């Protein structure tokens, strides 16, 4: 008996990126690497993550090409984890999620972390601009055209398809705006749903058809995103109870992260065919690549140019001394 063919869906760099980053623990491990941690035990102490879970996520990040292992610089048989060029290039994506979390999940205490851009010596906030005219990107000013890599591909299979039943685990080790962002949009289905709304697909049946999501999962993610005030529902059609879904102000502000994922996926996962999508800036009529820059000086953001210090909302439960010792001073 022949195996049924897998359904095909439109190729998309966001989908490919989320294939790697769909697990919040993986992204939080990357976060700790940017803060200077290198060893298995240091990750485990700081994140309070089960050792088996940590081992599994590190193996996945190594297999994906984001990390590499090197001998400890202190000698001996111990190994350290370090970024490959591919992994380090995800830094702008992390900063867009941090900025969104600072804006939309903030507490009375304030931002947990203060970032300073060494190039301009000012506090750094990530902003996405166009490569064509340097304008801050607004989702209403972008249209989408087929790129050289347009086509169909099977929806990738993830090892884990359910949203975490304990999302508070991601913020338990310490206050962090990235972790708060991942609590709201940190699984692949949620972000693929958000992607469809940015593409202008607002009706339940069309969204379900485009991404092949089981109806119970789609209904669950819609409810969760409504609860987080990322999307809102409205009826359409006279005398009907049919709903369509639109992004709220906070949902639209996720566009920076959406574009950062496109840029990274186009660079590292598109292969020889090229990008599946071409972005056109309506105001100047030119094709562009998204660029994540420092809002103050408009220069591209790279990890080595960033300094960190605890903000007013800094609150660490595990591994505080370890973190402060490894953070790059401002």
mmCIF file of C-alpha atoms in Angstrom:
data_model
loop_
_atom_site.group_PDB
_atom_site.id
_atom_site.type_symbol
_atom_site.label_atom_id
_atom_site.label_comp_id
_atom_site.label_asym_id
_atom_site.label_seq_id
_atom_site.Cartn_x
_atom_site.Cartn_y
_atom_site.Cartn_z
ATOM 1 C CA UNK A 1 0.000 0.000 0.000
ATOM 2 C CA UNK A 2 1.499 3.342 -1.045
ATOM 3 C CA UNK A 3 2.068 6.117 1.478
ATOM 4 C CA UNK A 4 -0.205 9.148 0.901
ATOM 5 C CA UNK A 5 1.663 12.136 -0.491
ATOM 6 C CA UNK A 6 2.266 14.951 1.968
ATOM 7 C CA UNK A 7 0.296 18.122 1.210
ATOM 8 C CA UNK A 8 2.343 20.984 -0.223
ATOM 9 C CA UNK A 9 2.346 24.575 1.003
ATOM 10 C CA UNK A 10 3.928 27.747 -0.292
ATOM 11 C CA UNK A 11 7.643 28.084 0.436
ATOM 12 C CA UNK A 12 8.326 30.703 3.095
ATOM 13 C CA UNK A 13 11.439 31.803 4.982
ATOM 14 C CA UNK A 14 9.405 32.475 8.151
ATOM 15 C CA UNK A 15 8.205 28.884 8.124
ATOM 16 C CA UNK A 16 11.760 27.618 7.623
ATOM 17 C CA UNK A 17 13.090 29.821 10.406
ATOM 18 C CA UNK A 18 10.376 28.720 12.813
ATOM 19 C CA UNK A 19 11.284 25.117 12.010
ATOM 20 C CA UNK A 20 14.507 25.784 13.922
ATOM 21 C CA UNK A 21 13.285 28.296 16.510
ATOM 22 C CA UNK A 22 9.838 26.906 17.311
ATOM 23 C CA UNK A 23 10.926 25.739 20.759
ATOM 24 C CA UNK A 24 11.288 28.543 23.346
ATOM 25 C CA UNK A 25 13.944 26.635 25.323
ATOM 26 C CA UNK A 26 16.171 26.636 22.248
ATOM 27 C CA UNK A 27 15.852 30.389 21.867
ATOM 28 C CA UNK A 28 16.573 30.962 25.555
ATOM 29 C CA UNK A 29 19.750 28.875 25.269
ATOM 30 C CA UNK A 30 20.821 31.172 22.421
ATOM 31 C CA UNK A 31 20.019 34.156 24.636
ATOM 32 C CA UNK A 32 22.387 32.893 27.327
ATOM 33 C CA UNK A 33 25.158 32.431 24.770
ATOM 34 C CA UNK A 34 24.801 36.083 23.772
ATOM 35 C CA UNK A 35 25.126 36.971 27.445
ATOM 36 C CA UNK A 36 28.426 35.093 27.643
ATOM 37 C CA UNK A 37 27.592 31.628 28.970
ATOM 38 C CA UNK A 38 29.365 28.729 27.259
ATOM 39 C CA UNK A 39 29.122 25.552 29.349
ATOM 40 C CA UNK A 40 26.411 22.962 29.835
ATOM 41 C CA UNK A 41 26.340 23.334 33.621
ATOM 42 C CA UNK A 42 26.138 27.137 33.348
ATOM 43 C CA UNK A 43 23.100 26.884 31.063
ATOM 44 C CA UNK A 44 21.467 24.402 33.408
ATOM 45 C CA UNK A 45 22.132 26.539 36.501
ATOM 46 C CA UNK A 46 20.893 29.776 34.941
ATOM 47 C CA UNK A 47 17.801 28.459 33.140
ATOM 48 C CA UNK A 48 16.866 25.801 35.725
ATOM 49 C CA UNK A 49 16.130 23.539 32.772
ATOM 50 C CA UNK A 50 16.059 19.720 33.160
ATOM 51 C CA UNK A 51 19.387 18.276 32.081
ATOM 52 C CA UNK A 52 17.802 15.887 29.585
ATOM 53 C CA UNK A 53 15.864 18.755 27.986
ATOM 54 C CA UNK A 54 18.989 20.899 27.807
ATOM 55 C CA UNK A 55 20.998 18.086 26.238
ATOM 56 C CA UNK A 56 18.297 17.516 23.625
ATOM 57 C CA UNK A 57 18.057 21.212 22.692
ATOM 58 C CA UNK A 58 21.833 21.625 22.424
ATOM 59 C CA UNK A 59 22.051 18.603 20.121
ATOM 60 C CA UNK A 60 19.313 20.108 17.935
ATOM 61 C CA UNK A 61 21.083 23.485 17.748
ATOM 62 C CA UNK A 62 24.352 21.759 16.837
ATOM 63 C CA UNK A 63 22.616 19.702 14.145
ATOM 64 C CA UNK A 64 20.942 22.817 12.738
ATOM 65 C CA UNK A 65 24.336 24.484 12.347
ATOM 66 C CA UNK A 66 23.714 27.307 14.841
ATOM 67 C CA UNK A 67 26.274 26.165 17.415
ATOM 68 C CA UNK A 68 29.617 24.421 17.504
ATOM 69 C CA UNK A 69 31.609 22.765 20.277
ATOM 70 C CA UNK A 70 35.164 23.745 21.072
ATOM 71 C CA UNK A 71 37.663 22.727 23.781
ATOM 72 C CA UNK A 72 37.435 24.895 26.878
ATOM 73 C CA UNK A 73 39.852 27.811 26.816
ATOM 74 C CA UNK A 74 40.790 26.849 30.363
ATOM 75 C CA UNK A 75 42.099 23.515 29.146
ATOM 76 C CA UNK A 76 41.094 20.038 30.204
ATOM 77 C CA UNK A 77 38.480 17.810 28.607
ATOM 78 C CA UNK A 78 35.515 20.139 29.049
ATOM 79 C CA UNK A 79 33.760 21.494 25.989
ATOM 80 C CA UNK A 80 32.246 24.906 25.384
ATOM 81 C CA UNK A 81 29.417 25.896 23.066
ATOM 82 C CA UNK A 82 29.919 28.813 20.698
ATOM 83 C CA UNK A 83 27.995 30.385 17.857
ATOM 84 C CA UNK A 84 28.631 29.620 14.240
ATOM 85 C CA UNK A 85 28.237 32.562 11.863
ATOM 86 C CA UNK A 86 24.746 31.274 11.112
ATOM 87 C CA UNK A 87 23.770 31.230 14.780
ATOM 88 C CA UNK A 88 25.287 34.620 15.578
ATOM 89 C CA UNK A 89 23.264 36.130 12.733
ATOM 90 C CA UNK A 90 20.057 35.468 14.706
ATOM 91 C CA UNK A 91 20.976 38.244 17.152
ATOM 92 C CA UNK A 92 18.877 40.926 15.385
ATOM 93 C CA UNK A 93 15.843 38.632 15.582
ATOM 94 C CA UNK A 94 16.324 38.270 19.334
ATOM 95 C CA UNK A 95 16.521 42.047 19.744
ATOM 96 C CA UNK A 96 13.276 42.610 17.848
ATOM 97 C CA UNK A 97 11.557 40.180 20.223
ATOM 98 C CA UNK A 98 13.166 41.904 23.205
ATOM 99 C CA UNK A 99 11.946 45.301 22.003
ATOM 100 C CA UNK A 100 8.423 43.946 21.498
ATOM 101 C CA UNK A 101 8.461 42.427 24.974
ATOM 102 C CA UNK A 102 9.727 45.666 26.530
ATOM 103 C CA UNK A 103 6.865 47.541 24.848
ATOM 104 C CA UNK A 104 3.920 45.178 25.227
ATOM 105 C CA UNK A 105 4.656 42.898 28.193
ATOM 106 C CA UNK A 106 6.260 45.442 30.490
ATOM 107 C CA UNK A 107 5.584 45.437 34.216
ATOM 108 C CA UNK A 108 5.452 48.258 36.743
ATOM 109 C CA UNK A 109 9.128 47.613 37.541
ATOM 110 C CA UNK A 110 10.275 48.516 34.011
ATOM 111 C CA UNK A 111 12.609 46.873 31.494
ATOM 112 C CA UNK A 112 14.673 43.977 32.909
ATOM 113 C CA UNK A 113 17.694 44.832 30.757
ATOM 114 C CA UNK A 114 19.320 47.993 29.407
ATOM 115 C CA UNK A 115 21.203 47.707 26.103
ATOM 116 C CA UNK A 116 23.793 50.225 24.965
ATOM 117 C CA UNK A 117 25.109 50.407 21.403
ATOM 118 C CA UNK A 118 28.851 50.936 21.599
ATOM 119 C CA UNK A 119 28.994 52.607 18.182
ATOM 120 C CA UNK A 120 26.919 55.605 19.276
ATOM 121 C CA UNK A 121 27.088 55.132 23.084
ATOM 122 C CA UNK A 122 23.321 55.497 23.347
ATOM 123 C CA UNK A 123 20.653 53.191 24.667
ATOM 124 C CA UNK A 124 19.790 50.772 21.888
ATOM 125 C CA UNK A 125 16.323 49.954 20.620
ATOM 126 C CA UNK A 126 16.036 47.700 17.577
ATOM 127 C CA UNK A 127 14.298 49.105 14.518
ATOM 128 C CA UNK A 128 13.753 47.607 11.053
ATOM 129 C CA UNK A 129 14.409 49.792 8.018
ATOM 130 C CA UNK A 130 14.455 49.178 4.265
ATOM 131 C CA UNK A 131 17.726 48.617 2.432
ATOM 132 C CA UNK A 132 16.454 50.708 -0.498
ATOM 133 C CA UNK A 133 15.717 54.085 1.097
ATOM 134 C CA UNK A 134 16.436 53.598 4.801
ATOM 135 C CA UNK A 135 12.825 54.158 5.861
ATOM 136 C CA UNK A 136 11.367 52.521 8.960
ATOM 137 C CA UNK A 137 9.212 49.651 7.747
ATOM 138 C CA UNK A 138 5.448 49.843 8.177
ATOM 139 C CA UNK A 139 3.426 46.740 7.226
ATOM 140 C CA UNK A 140 0.979 48.902 5.280
ATOM 141 C CA UNK A 141 3.835 50.131 3.055
ATOM 142 C CA UNK A 142 5.004 46.682 1.918
ATOM 143 C CA UNK A 143 3.697 44.516 -0.887
ATOM 144 C CA UNK A 144 4.783 40.970 -1.655
ATOM 145 C CA UNK A 145 5.830 39.489 -4.981
ATOM 146 C CA UNK A 146 7.055 36.048 -5.940
ATOM 147 C CA UNK A 147 10.805 35.690 -5.502
ATOM 148 C CA UNK A 148 13.185 33.380 -7.393
ATOM 149 C CA UNK A 149 12.602 30.612 -4.840
ATOM 150 C CA UNK A 150 8.810 30.664 -5.078
ATOM 151 C CA UNK A 151 7.194 27.255 -5.093
ATOM 152 C CA UNK A 152 5.627 24.576 -2.944
ATOM 153 C CA UNK A 153 7.174 22.405 -0.270
ATOM 154 C CA UNK A 154 5.912 19.982 2.391
ATOM 155 C CA UNK A 155 5.078 21.510 5.735
ATOM 156 C CA UNK A 156 7.992 20.553 7.956
ATOM 157 C CA UNK A 157 7.399 18.101 10.762
ATOM 158 C CA UNK A 158 8.324 19.253 14.260
ATOM 159 C CA UNK A 159 9.153 16.861 17.064
ATOM 160 C CA UNK A 160 6.766 18.707 19.343
ATOM 161 C CA UNK A 161 3.445 20.036 18.076
ATOM 162 C CA UNK A 162 1.766 21.172 21.279
ATOM 163 C CA UNK A 163 2.260 24.471 23.013
ATOM 164 C CA UNK A 164 4.013 24.204 26.373
ATOM 165 C CA UNK A 165 1.594 23.466 29.199
ATOM 166 C CA UNK A 166 3.827 25.478 31.561
ATOM 167 C CA UNK A 167 4.815 28.679 29.705
ATOM 168 C CA UNK A 168 5.728 30.361 33.005
ATOM 169 C CA UNK A 169 8.806 28.102 33.098
ATOM 170 C CA UNK A 170 10.389 30.394 30.516
ATOM 171 C CA UNK A 171 10.301 33.435 32.827
ATOM 172 C CA UNK A 172 10.822 31.589 36.122
ATOM 173 C CA UNK A 173 14.645 31.811 36.043
ATOM 174 C CA UNK A 174 14.598 35.606 35.663
ATOM 175 C CA UNK A 175 12.628 38.525 34.277
ATOM 176 C CA UNK A 176 13.257 38.790 30.541
ATOM 177 C CA UNK A 177 11.329 40.531 27.779
ATOM 178 C CA UNK A 178 12.381 37.908 25.217
ATOM 179 C CA UNK A 179 10.932 35.147 27.397
ATOM 180 C CA UNK A 180 7.720 37.136 27.870
ATOM 181 C CA UNK A 181 7.436 37.512 24.105
ATOM 182 C CA UNK A 182 7.889 33.772 23.678
ATOM 183 C CA UNK A 183 5.124 33.130 26.203
ATOM 184 C CA UNK A 184 2.748 34.979 23.886
ATOM 185 C CA UNK A 185 3.958 33.904 20.425
ATOM 186 C CA UNK A 186 6.595 31.286 21.119
ATOM 187 C CA UNK A 187 5.364 28.253 19.227
ATOM 188 C CA UNK A 188 5.460 27.700 15.480
ATOM 189 C CA UNK A 189 1.684 27.583 14.980
ATOM 190 C CA UNK A 190 1.093 30.942 16.652
ATOM 191 C CA UNK A 191 3.703 32.718 14.560
ATOM 192 C CA UNK A 192 2.556 31.059 11.330
ATOM 193 C CA UNK A 193 -0.961 32.271 12.119
ATOM 194 C CA UNK A 194 0.418 35.785 12.616
ATOM 195 C CA UNK A 195 2.269 35.414 9.305
ATOM 196 C CA UNK A 196 -0.988 34.702 7.494
ATOM 197 C CA UNK A 197 -2.537 37.882 8.889
ATOM 198 C CA UNK A 198 0.438 39.928 7.653
ATOM 199 C CA UNK A 199 -0.152 38.350 4.229
ATOM 200 C CA UNK A 200 -3.752 39.575 4.295
ATOM 201 C CA UNK A 201 -5.500 36.275 4.967
ATOM 202 C CA UNK A 202 -8.039 36.924 7.685
ATOM 203 C CA UNK A 203 -10.651 34.163 7.499
ATOM 204 C CA UNK A 204 -10.481 30.945 9.462
ATOM 205 C CA UNK A 205 -10.933 28.572 6.532
ATOM 206 C CA UNK A 206 -8.324 30.305 4.377
ATOM 207 C CA UNK A 207 -5.755 30.357 7.197
ATOM 208 C CA UNK A 208 -6.361 26.681 7.919
ATOM 209 C CA UNK A 209 -5.984 25.770 4.265
ATOM 210 C CA UNK A 210 -2.746 27.750 3.843
ATOM 211 C CA UNK A 211 -0.832 26.262 6.770
ATOM 212 C CA UNK A 212 -2.483 22.869 7.223
ATOM 213 C CA UNK A 213 -3.186 23.406 10.906
ATOM 214 C CA UNK A 214 -5.635 21.054 12.615
ATOM 215 C CA UNK A 215 -8.821 22.925 13.436
ATOM 216 C CA UNK A 216 -8.557 22.292 17.182
ATOM 217 C CA UNK A 217 -4.998 23.704 17.220
ATOM 218 C CA UNK A 218 -6.013 26.702 15.109
ATOM 219 C CA UNK A 219 -8.959 27.489 17.407
ATOM 220 C CA UNK A 220 -6.685 27.190 20.441
ATOM 221 C CA UNK A 221 -4.033 29.528 18.996
ATOM 222 C CA UNK A 222 -6.634 32.078 17.946
ATOM 223 C CA UNK A 223 -7.991 32.134 21.504
ATOM 224 C CA UNK A 224 -4.523 32.486 23.019
ATOM 225 C CA UNK A 225 -3.553 35.337 20.678
ATOM 226 C CA UNK A 226 -6.836 37.101 21.431
ATOM 227 C CA UNK A 227 -6.171 36.644 25.172
ATOM 228 C CA UNK A 228 -2.733 38.255 24.677
ATOM 229 C CA UNK A 229 -4.351 41.128 22.705
ATOM 230 C CA UNK A 230 -2.324 40.278 19.595
ATOM 231 C CA UNK A 231 -5.331 39.638 17.356
ATOM 232 C CA UNK A 232 -9.009 40.550 17.488
ATOM 233 C CA UNK A 233 -12.096 38.971 15.942
ATOM 234 C CA UNK A 234 -14.912 40.619 14.013
ATOM 235 C CA UNK A 235 -17.902 39.233 12.119
ATOM 236 C CA UNK A 236 -18.281 39.547 8.367
ATOM 237 C CA UNK A 237 -21.243 38.938 6.106
ATOM 238 C CA UNK A 238 -24.698 40.289 6.839
ATOM 239 C CA UNK A 239 -26.597 38.208 9.364
ATOM 240 C CA UNK A 240 -23.795 35.694 9.877
ATOM 241 C CA UNK A 241 -21.701 34.609 12.826
ATOM 242 C CA UNK A 242 -18.597 34.058 10.699
ATOM 243 C CA UNK A 243 -15.446 35.657 12.005
ATOM 244 C CA UNK A 244 -12.349 37.131 10.490
ATOM 245 C CA UNK A 245 -9.231 38.027 12.422
ATOM 246 C CA UNK A 246 -7.020 41.108 12.371
ATOM 247 C CA UNK A 247 -3.867 42.155 14.174
ATOM 248 C CA UNK A 248 -4.161 44.641 17.011
ATOM 249 C CA UNK A 249 -1.652 47.439 17.503
ATOM 250 C CA UNK A 250 0.621 45.120 19.477
ATOM 251 C CA UNK A 251 0.207 42.417 16.826
ATOM 252 C CA UNK A 252 1.202 44.805 14.041
ATOM 253 C CA UNK A 253 4.279 45.691 16.086
ATOM 254 C CA UNK A 254 5.486 42.109 15.639
ATOM 255 C CA UNK A 255 6.222 43.005 12.013
ATOM 256 C CA UNK A 256 9.834 43.775 12.907
ATOM 257 C CA UNK A 257 10.319 40.208 14.168
ATOM 258 C CA UNK A 258 8.465 38.849 11.136
ATOM 259 C CA UNK A 259 10.841 40.692 8.778
ATOM 260 C CA UNK A 260 13.923 39.744 10.790
ATOM 261 C CA UNK A 261 12.957 36.070 10.419
ATOM 262 C CA UNK A 262 12.426 36.530 6.676
ATOM 263 C CA UNK A 263 15.853 38.154 6.323
ATOM 264 C CA UNK A 264 17.587 35.385 8.286
ATOM 265 C CA UNK A 265 15.725 32.592 6.529
ATOM 266 C CA UNK A 266 16.437 34.091 3.112
ATOM 267 C CA UNK A 267 20.143 34.228 3.900
ATOM 268 C CA UNK A 268 20.656 30.840 5.515
ATOM 269 C CA UNK A 269 17.819 28.545 4.444
ATOM 270 C CA UNK A 270 16.772 29.547 0.932
ATOM 271 C CA UNK A 271 19.413 27.440 -0.824
ATOM 272 C CA UNK A 272 20.377 27.838 -4.446
ATOM 273 C CA UNK A 273 16.852 28.756 -5.581
ATOM 274 C CA UNK A 274 16.890 32.033 -3.661
ATOM 275 C CA UNK A 275 14.290 33.840 -1.559
ATOM 276 C CA UNK A 276 10.672 32.681 -1.993
ATOM 277 C CA UNK A 277 9.386 36.225 -1.553
ATOM 278 C CA UNK A 278 10.395 39.659 -2.799
ATOM 279 C CA UNK A 279 9.500 42.626 -0.597
ATOM 280 C CA UNK A 280 8.539 45.873 -2.346
ATOM 281 C CA UNK A 281 8.513 49.213 -0.544
ATOM 282 C CA UNK A 282 5.465 51.024 -1.875
ATOM 283 C CA UNK A 283 6.774 54.502 -1.047
ATOM 284 C CA UNK A 284 9.826 54.248 -3.298
ATOM 285 C CA UNK A 285 8.756 51.351 -5.498
ATOM 286 C CA UNK A 286 11.976 49.403 -4.906
ATOM 287 C CA UNK A 287 12.641 45.842 -3.780
ATOM 288 C CA UNK A 288 14.358 45.749 -0.391
ATOM 289 C CA UNK A 289 15.889 43.577 2.283
ATOM 290 C CA UNK A 290 14.968 44.272 5.921
ATOM 291 C CA UNK A 291 17.801 45.701 8.028
ATOM 292 C CA UNK A 292 17.709 45.615 11.828
ATOM 293 C CA UNK A 293 19.451 48.755 13.071
ATOM 294 C CA UNK A 294 19.982 50.819 16.204
ATOM 295 C CA UNK A 295 17.175 53.370 16.324
ATOM 296 C CA UNK A 296 19.546 56.095 17.543
ATOM 297 C CA UNK A 297 22.260 55.884 14.868
ATOM 298 C CA UNK A 298 20.671 53.680 12.159
ATOM 299 C CA UNK A 299 23.720 51.368 12.090
ATOM 300 C CA UNK A 300 23.255 47.587 11.781
ATOM 301 C CA UNK A 301 23.145 45.730 15.077
ATOM 302 C CA UNK A 302 25.691 43.008 15.809
ATOM 303 C CA UNK A 303 26.223 41.271 19.131
ATOM 304 C CA UNK A 304 29.848 42.342 19.644
ATOM 305 C CA UNK A 305 28.806 46.031 19.618
ATOM 306 C CA UNK A 306 26.297 45.658 22.435
ATOM 307 C CA UNK A 307 26.728 46.228 26.148
ATOM 308 C CA UNK A 308 24.295 45.125 28.854
ATOM 309 C CA UNK A 309 23.399 46.128 32.362
ATOM 310 C CA UNK A 310 20.503 45.253 34.668
ATOM 311 C CA UNK A 311 17.461 47.490 34.223
ATOM 312 C CA UNK A 312 14.871 48.553 36.823
ATOM 313 C CA UNK A 313 12.930 45.332 36.269
ATOM 314 C CA UNK A 314 15.953 43.011 36.685
ATOM 315 C CA UNK A 315 14.950 40.031 38.795
ATOM 316 C CA UNK A 316 17.010 36.824 38.790
ATOM 317 C CA UNK A 317 16.122 33.624 40.615
ATOM 318 C CA UNK A 318 18.899 31.338 39.340
ATOM 319 C CA UNK A 319 22.509 32.035 38.450
ATOM 320 C CA UNK A 320 22.574 35.811 39.032
ATOM 321 C CA UNK A 321 26.287 36.006 39.916
ATOM 322 C CA UNK A 322 27.143 33.882 36.903
ATOM 323 C CA UNK A 323 25.214 36.158 34.573
ATOM 324 C CA UNK A 324 26.594 39.415 35.904
ATOM 325 C CA UNK A 325 30.156 38.101 35.640
ATOM 326 C CA UNK A 326 29.679 37.181 31.996
ATOM 327 C CA UNK A 327 27.669 40.138 30.741
ATOM 328 C CA UNK A 328 29.577 42.578 28.578
ATOM 329 C CA UNK A 329 29.857 45.825 30.571
ATOM 330 C CA UNK A 330 28.363 48.967 29.092
#
